[in-house]
PDB file of C-alpha atoms in Angstrom:
ATOM      1  CA  MET J1478     110.315  57.555 123.797  1.00  0.00           C
ATOM      2  CA  PHE J1479     111.295  60.566 121.818  1.00  0.00           C
ATOM      3  CA  GLU J1480     114.595  62.196 122.899  1.00  0.00           C
ATOM      4  CA  PHE J1481     115.767  65.727 121.779  1.00  0.00           C
ATOM      5  CA  SER J1482     119.046  65.600 119.847  1.00  0.00           C
ATOM      6  CA  ASP J1483     121.706  67.852 121.512  1.00  0.00           C
ATOM      7  CA  GLN J1484     121.386  70.401 118.669  1.00  0.00           C
ATOM      8  CA  PHE J1485     117.453  70.210 118.328  1.00  0.00           C
ATOM      9  CA  PHE J1486     117.121  73.807 119.772  1.00  0.00           C
ATOM     10  CA  TRP J1487     120.069  75.172 117.681  1.00  0.00           C
ATOM     11  CA  TYR J1488     118.307  73.765 114.511  1.00  0.00           C
ATOM     12  CA  ALA J1489     114.980  75.152 115.631  1.00  0.00           C
ATOM     13  CA  THR J1490     116.378  78.533 116.368  1.00  0.00           C
ATOM     14  CA  ARG J1491     118.273  78.781 113.302  1.00  0.00           C
ATOM     15  CA  SER J1492     115.368  77.589 111.087  1.00  0.00           C
ATOM     16  CA  ALA J1493     112.828  80.031 112.797  1.00  0.00           C
ATOM     17  CA  GLY J1494     115.443  82.887 112.305  1.00  0.00           C
ATOM     18  CA  LEU J1495     115.696  82.189 108.609  1.00  0.00           C
ATOM     19  CA  LEU J1496     111.955  81.837 108.232  1.00  0.00           C
ATOM     20  CA  LEU J1497     111.488  84.945 110.241  1.00  0.00           C
ATOM     21  CA  TRP J1498     113.682  86.902 108.063  1.00  0.00           C
ATOM     22  CA  ALA J1499     112.067  85.722 105.003  1.00  0.00           C
ATOM     23  CA  ALA J1500     108.617  86.388 106.253  1.00  0.00           C
ATOM     24  CA  SER J1501     109.622  89.833 107.370  1.00  0.00           C
ATOM     25  CA  ALA J1502     111.054  90.814 104.031  1.00  0.00           C
ATOM     26  CA  ALA J1503     108.032  89.303 102.230  1.00  0.00           C
ATOM     27  CA  SER J1504     105.774  91.284 104.399  1.00  0.00           C
ATOM     28  CA  VAL J1505     107.816  94.521 103.830  1.00  0.00           C
ATOM     29  CA  ILE J1506     107.702  93.804  99.951  1.00  0.00           C
ATOM     30  CA  VAL J1507     103.903  93.348  99.891  1.00  0.00           C
ATOM     31  CA  GLY J1508     103.528  96.409 101.909  1.00  0.00           C
ATOM     32  CA  LEU J1509     105.577  98.470  99.505  1.00  0.00           C
ATOM     33  CA  LEU J1510     103.622  96.893  96.510  1.00  0.00           C
ATOM     34  CA  MET J1511     100.145  97.798  97.843  1.00  0.00           C
ATOM     35  CA  PRO J1512      99.943 101.629  96.923  1.00  0.00           C
ATOM     36  CA  THR J1513     102.114 101.185  93.689  1.00  0.00           C
ATOM     37  CA  ARG J1514      99.682  99.327  91.394  1.00  0.00           C
ATOM     38  CA  LEU J1515     102.726  97.831  89.804  1.00  0.00           C
ATOM     39  CA  LEU J1516     100.657  94.612  89.657  1.00  0.00           C
ATOM     40  CA  GLY J1517      97.782  96.376  87.950  1.00  0.00           C
ATOM     41  CA  ARG J1518      94.373  96.280  89.261  1.00  0.00           C
ATOM     42  CA  ARG J1519      94.724  92.516  90.115  1.00  0.00           C
ATOM     43  CA  PRO J1520      95.591  91.303  92.726  1.00  0.00           C
ATOM     44  CA  THR J1521      93.279  93.654  94.449  1.00  0.00           C
ATOM     45  CA  ILE J1522      94.371  95.773  97.365  1.00  0.00           C
ATOM     46  CA  PRO J1523      92.199  93.910  99.910  1.00  0.00           C
ATOM     47  CA  TRP J1524      93.824  90.677  98.627  1.00  0.00           C
ATOM     48  CA  LEU J1525      97.395  92.147  99.112  1.00  0.00           C
ATOM     49  CA  LEU J1526      96.253  93.722 102.475  1.00  0.00           C
ATOM     50  CA  ASP J1527      95.216  90.262 103.658  1.00  0.00           C
ATOM     51  CA  LEU J1528      98.550  88.748 102.558  1.00  0.00           C
ATOM     52  CA  HIS J1529     100.447  91.584 104.241  1.00  0.00           C
ATOM     53  CA  ARG J1530      98.658  91.002 107.536  1.00  0.00           C
ATOM     54  CA  TYR J1531      99.131  87.295 107.333  1.00  0.00           C
ATOM     55  CA  LEU J1532     102.894  87.759 106.689  1.00  0.00           C
ATOM     56  CA  GLY J1533     103.226  90.217 109.485  1.00  0.00           C
ATOM     57  CA  SER J1534     101.353  87.698 111.961  1.00  0.00           C
ATOM     58  CA  LEU J1535     103.555  84.892 110.646  1.00  0.00           C
ATOM     59  CA  THR J1536     106.594  87.135 111.363  1.00  0.00           C
ATOM     60  CA  VAL J1537     105.521  87.540 114.999  1.00  0.00           C
ATOM     61  CA  VAL J1538     104.832  83.720 115.490  1.00  0.00           C
ATOM     62  CA  LEU J1539     108.386  83.036 113.988  1.00  0.00           C
ATOM     63  CA  LEU J1540     109.863  85.726 116.277  1.00  0.00           C
ATOM     64  CA  VAL J1541     108.289  84.096 119.381  1.00  0.00           C
ATOM     65  CA  ILE J1542     109.530  80.642 118.176  1.00  0.00           C
ATOM     66  CA  HIS J1543     113.148  81.997 117.506  1.00  0.00           C
ATOM     67  CA  VAL J1544     113.326  83.696 120.964  1.00  0.00           C
ATOM     68  CA  VAL J1545     111.883  80.706 123.041  1.00  0.00           C
ATOM     69  CA  THR J1546     114.048  78.103 121.360  1.00  0.00           C
ATOM     70  CA  LEU J1547     117.154  80.314 121.729  1.00  0.00           C
ATOM     71  CA  ARG J1548     116.190  80.727 125.457  1.00  0.00           C
ATOM     72  CA  LEU J1549     115.790  76.909 125.665  1.00  0.00           C
ATOM     73  CA  ASP J1550     119.045  76.024 123.823  1.00  0.00           C
ATOM     74  CA  PRO J1551     121.323  74.707 126.558  1.00  0.00           C
ATOM     75  CA  PHE J1552     124.382  75.301 124.382  1.00  0.00           C
ATOM     76  CA  VAL J1553     124.241  79.157 124.422  1.00  0.00           C
ATOM     77  CA  ALA J1554     122.371  79.257 127.786  1.00  0.00           C
ATOM     78  CA  PHE J1555     120.681  82.566 127.331  1.00  0.00           C
ATOM     79  CA  THR J1556     118.649  84.096 130.044  1.00  0.00           C
ATOM     80  CA  TRP J1557     115.294  85.968 129.398  1.00  0.00           C
ATOM     81  CA  ARG J1558     117.313  89.170 129.936  1.00  0.00           C
ATOM     82  CA  ASP J1559     119.703  88.011 127.096  1.00  0.00           C
ATOM     83  CA  VAL J1560     117.069  87.620 124.677  1.00  0.00           C
ATOM     84  CA  LEU J1561     114.864  90.551 125.552  1.00  0.00           C
ATOM     85  CA  VAL J1562     117.370  93.410 126.394  1.00  0.00           C
ATOM     86  CA  PRO J1563     119.529  94.688 123.674  1.00  0.00           C
ATOM     87  CA  GLY J1564     123.184  94.338 124.403  1.00  0.00           C
ATOM     88  CA  ALA J1565     122.702  91.944 127.424  1.00  0.00           C
ATOM     89  CA  ALA J1566     123.719  88.842 125.499  1.00  0.00           C
ATOM     90  CA  GLN J1567     127.391  87.955 125.073  1.00  0.00           C
ATOM     91  CA  VAL J1568     128.733  84.917 123.060  1.00  0.00           C
ATOM     92  CA  SER J1569     132.257  84.139 122.530  1.00  0.00           C
ATOM     93  CA  GLY J1570     133.408  84.896 118.992  1.00  0.00           C
ATOM     94  CA  LEU J1571     130.140  87.025 118.161  1.00  0.00           C
ATOM     95  CA  SER J1572     129.721  90.736 118.193  1.00  0.00           C
ATOM     96  CA  GLY J1573     127.579  91.947 121.000  1.00  0.00           C
ATOM     97  CA  LEU J1574     126.286  94.576 118.683  1.00  0.00           C
ATOM     98  CA  SER J1575     125.201  92.053 116.211  1.00  0.00           C
ATOM     99  CA  LEU J1576     123.234  90.302 118.996  1.00  0.00           C
ATOM    100  CA  ALA J1577     121.747  93.618 120.042  1.00  0.00           C
ATOM    101  CA  TYR J1578     120.575  94.176 116.386  1.00  0.00           C
ATOM    102  CA  GLY J1579     118.486  91.055 116.584  1.00  0.00           C
ATOM    103  CA  VAL J1580     116.876  92.066 119.830  1.00  0.00           C
ATOM    104  CA  VAL J1581     116.092  95.650 118.457  1.00  0.00           C
ATOM    105  CA  ALA J1582     114.660  94.166 115.273  1.00  0.00           C
ATOM    106  CA  GLY J1583     112.410  91.934 117.397  1.00  0.00           C
ATOM    107  CA  TRP J1584     111.039  94.842 119.463  1.00  0.00           C
ATOM    108  CA  ILE J1585     110.502  96.871 116.406  1.00  0.00           C
ATOM    109  CA  ILE J1586     108.490  94.070 114.924  1.00  0.00           C
ATOM    110  CA  VAL J1587     106.337  93.830 118.175  1.00  0.00           C
ATOM    111  CA  VAL J1588     105.710  97.538 118.322  1.00  0.00           C
ATOM    112  CA  VAL J1589     104.800  97.499 114.546  1.00  0.00           C
ATOM    113  CA  GLN J1590     102.347  94.624 114.952  1.00  0.00           C
ATOM    114  CA  LEU J1591     100.777  96.052 118.152  1.00  0.00           C
ATOM    115  CA  THR J1592     100.192  99.339 116.506  1.00  0.00           C
ATOM    116  CA  SER J1593      98.632  97.578 113.639  1.00  0.00           C
ATOM    117  CA  VAL J1594      95.999  96.008 115.991  1.00  0.00           C
ATOM    118  CA  ILE J1595      95.068  99.423 117.410  1.00  0.00           C
ATOM    119  CA  LYS J1596      95.467 101.312 114.073  1.00  0.00           C
ATOM    120  CA  ASP J1597      91.869 102.678 114.214  1.00  0.00           C
ATOM    121  CA  GLN J1598      92.605 104.400 117.621  1.00  0.00           C
ATOM    122  CA  MET J1599      95.653 106.175 116.353  1.00  0.00           C
ATOM    123  CA  PRO J1600      96.194 109.145 114.125  1.00  0.00           C
ATOM    124  CA  GLU J1601      97.005 108.010 110.702  1.00  0.00           C
ATOM    125  CA  SER J1602     100.190 109.905 110.511  1.00  0.00           C
ATOM    126  CA  LEU J1603     101.480 108.383 113.715  1.00  0.00           C
ATOM    127  CA  TRP J1604     100.454 104.999 112.758  1.00  0.00           C
ATOM    128  CA  HIS J1605     102.103 105.434 109.384  1.00  0.00           C
ATOM    129  CA  SER J1606     105.373 106.572 110.851  1.00  0.00           C
ATOM    130  CA  VAL J1607     105.564 103.616 113.348  1.00  0.00           C
ATOM    131  CA  HIS J1608     104.590 101.214 110.530  1.00  0.00           C
ATOM    132  CA  MET J1609     107.627 102.405 108.454  1.00  0.00           C
ATOM    133  CA  LEU J1610     109.878 101.317 111.118  1.00  0.00           C
ATOM    134  CA  SER J1611     109.305  97.846 109.626  1.00  0.00           C
ATOM    135  CA  LEU J1612     112.110  98.951 107.202  1.00  0.00           C
ATOM    136  CA  ALA J1613     114.358  99.398 110.230  1.00  0.00           C
ATOM    137  CA  ALA J1614     113.442  96.025 111.687  1.00  0.00           C
ATOM    138  CA  LEU J1615     114.281  94.302 108.223  1.00  0.00           C
ATOM    139  CA  GLY J1616     117.489  96.287 108.157  1.00  0.00           C
ATOM    140  CA  THR J1617     118.657  95.432 111.630  1.00  0.00           C
ATOM    141  CA  GLY J1618     117.275  91.907 111.347  1.00  0.00           C
ATOM    142  CA  THR J1619     119.472  91.523 108.167  1.00  0.00           C
ATOM    143  CA  ILE J1620     122.584  92.702 109.764  1.00  0.00           C
ATOM    144  CA  HIS J1621     121.941  90.431 112.720  1.00  0.00           C
ATOM    145  CA  ALA J1622     121.359  87.415 110.328  1.00  0.00           C
ATOM    146  CA  VAL J1623     124.412  88.139 108.260  1.00  0.00           C
ATOM    147  CA  ASP J1624     126.823  88.584 111.321  1.00  0.00           C
ATOM    148  CA  VAL J1625     125.355  86.098 113.579  1.00  0.00           C
ATOM    149  CA  GLY J1626     123.823  83.424 111.321  1.00  0.00           C
ATOM    150  CA  SER J1627     125.661  80.375 110.239  1.00  0.00           C
ATOM    151  CA  ASP J1628     123.994  80.118 106.765  1.00  0.00           C
ATOM    152  CA  THR J1629     125.849  83.102 105.115  1.00  0.00           C
ATOM    153  CA  ASP J1630     127.980  80.521 103.151  1.00  0.00           C
ATOM    154  CA  ASN J1631     124.913  78.747 102.037  1.00  0.00           C
ATOM    155  CA  VAL J1632     124.316  79.540  98.237  1.00  0.00           C
ATOM    156  CA  VAL J1633     120.469  79.348  98.514  1.00  0.00           C
ATOM    157  CA  ALA J1634     120.195  81.428 101.601  1.00  0.00           C
ATOM    158  CA  LEU J1635     122.550  84.022 100.037  1.00  0.00           C
ATOM    159  CA  ALA J1636     120.680  84.035  96.736  1.00  0.00           C
ATOM    160  CA  ALA J1637     117.303  84.450  98.539  1.00  0.00           C
ATOM    161  CA  ALA J1638     118.778  87.289 100.711  1.00  0.00           C
ATOM    162  CA  VAL J1639     120.238  89.134  97.788  1.00  0.00           C
ATOM    163  CA  SER J1640     117.058  88.698  95.722  1.00  0.00           C
ATOM    164  CA  LEU J1641     114.794  89.877  98.443  1.00  0.00           C
ATOM    165  CA  GLY J1642     117.051  92.688  99.347  1.00  0.00           C
ATOM    166  CA  ILE J1643     117.264  93.925  95.821  1.00  0.00           C
ATOM    167  CA  THR J1644     113.518  93.728  95.360  1.00  0.00           C
ATOM    168  CA  THR J1645     112.991  95.711  98.806  1.00  0.00           C
ATOM    169  CA  ILE J1646     115.505  98.492  97.682  1.00  0.00           C
ATOM    170  CA  VAL J1647     113.816  98.867  94.184  1.00  0.00           C
ATOM    171  CA  LEU J1648     110.229  98.954  95.602  1.00  0.00           C
ATOM    172  CA  LEU J1649     111.371 101.575  98.222  1.00  0.00           C
ATOM    173  CA  GLY J1650     113.043 103.673  95.581  1.00  0.00           C
ATOM    174  CA  PHE J1651     109.862 103.473  93.505  1.00  0.00           C
ATOM    175  CA  ARG J1652     107.726 104.380  96.561  1.00  0.00           C
ATOM    176  CA  ILE J1653     110.053 107.353  97.364  1.00  0.00           C
ATOM    177  CA  SER J1654     109.867 108.541  93.757  1.00  0.00           C
ATOM    178  CA  ARG J1655     106.112 108.362  93.888  1.00  0.00           C
ATOM    179  CA  TYR J1656     105.819 110.152  97.072  1.00  0.00           C
ATOM    180  CA  LEU J1657     108.329 113.071  95.707  1.00  0.00           C
ATOM    181  CA  GLU J1658     106.221 113.295  92.715  1.00  0.00           C
ATOM    182  CA  ASP J1659     102.924 113.485  94.594  1.00  0.00           C
ATOM    183  CA  ARG J1660     104.602 116.270  96.799  1.00  0.00           C
ATOM    184  CA  ARG J1661     105.807 118.147  93.712  1.00  0.00           C
ATOM    185  CA  ILE J1662     102.266 117.982  92.093  1.00  0.00           C
ATOM    186  CA  ARG J1663     100.631 119.228  95.393  1.00  0.00           C
ATOM    187  CA  TYR J1664     103.354 122.062  95.665  1.00  0.00           C
ATOM    188  CA  GLU J1665     102.598 123.199  92.096  1.00  0.00           C
ATOM    189  CA  ALA J1666      98.903 123.182  92.852  1.00  0.00           C
ATOM    190  CA  PHE J1667      99.517 125.344  95.911  1.00  0.00           C
ATOM    191  CA  LEU J1668     101.419 127.747  93.839  1.00  0.00           C
ATOM    192  CA  ALA J1669      98.672 127.976  91.383  1.00  0.00           C
ATOM    193  CA  GLU J1670      96.222 128.739  94.081  1.00  0.00           C
ATOM    194  CA  ILE J1671      98.294 131.520  95.223  1.00  0.00           C
ATOM    195  CA  ASP J1672      98.802 133.048  91.851  1.00  0.00           C
ATOM    196  CA  GLU J1673      95.046 133.355  91.467  1.00  0.00           C
ATOM    197  CA  PHE J1674      94.869 135.785  94.477  1.00  0.00           C
TER     198      PHE J1674
END
């Protein structure tokens, strides 16, 4: 008969957490890539949108696995309150704030995904504002992973984190510069209309 190792849930939690962070980062990167046309006309926007939705859904599945396996781990003995309420969990040697960051990131992921499901019933500007919170989820999740995670000394994990982080920052900078340029063009067009009166 199959028996669980004493560390099964710890390994499952750790693996799900790492994969959760990677899927979240990949989803944000694809989301930032979609309107930029940096990849040219191919891959098409529908293809990127499908990939973005898949990565978002995968993020939620991995979040559930991370939370459930953490709850079932007898070593940390977290209650449901500990894994669902920011600041409730306390672990000797770990910052309570870092644990809270993980819970906050999880709730943001849930809100972003739920509003994506009901996107058609929401005003576009509200949905977009909520959706942009995924950047906050990635940021707080990264702080949680670095401060609580046991893989910060792993060269592969560190290289992946740095490369995904740099890619996200560069794409966000590109997106912000495009937004500011669009605003400048609209403002100049507005001024030109005023001058015609």
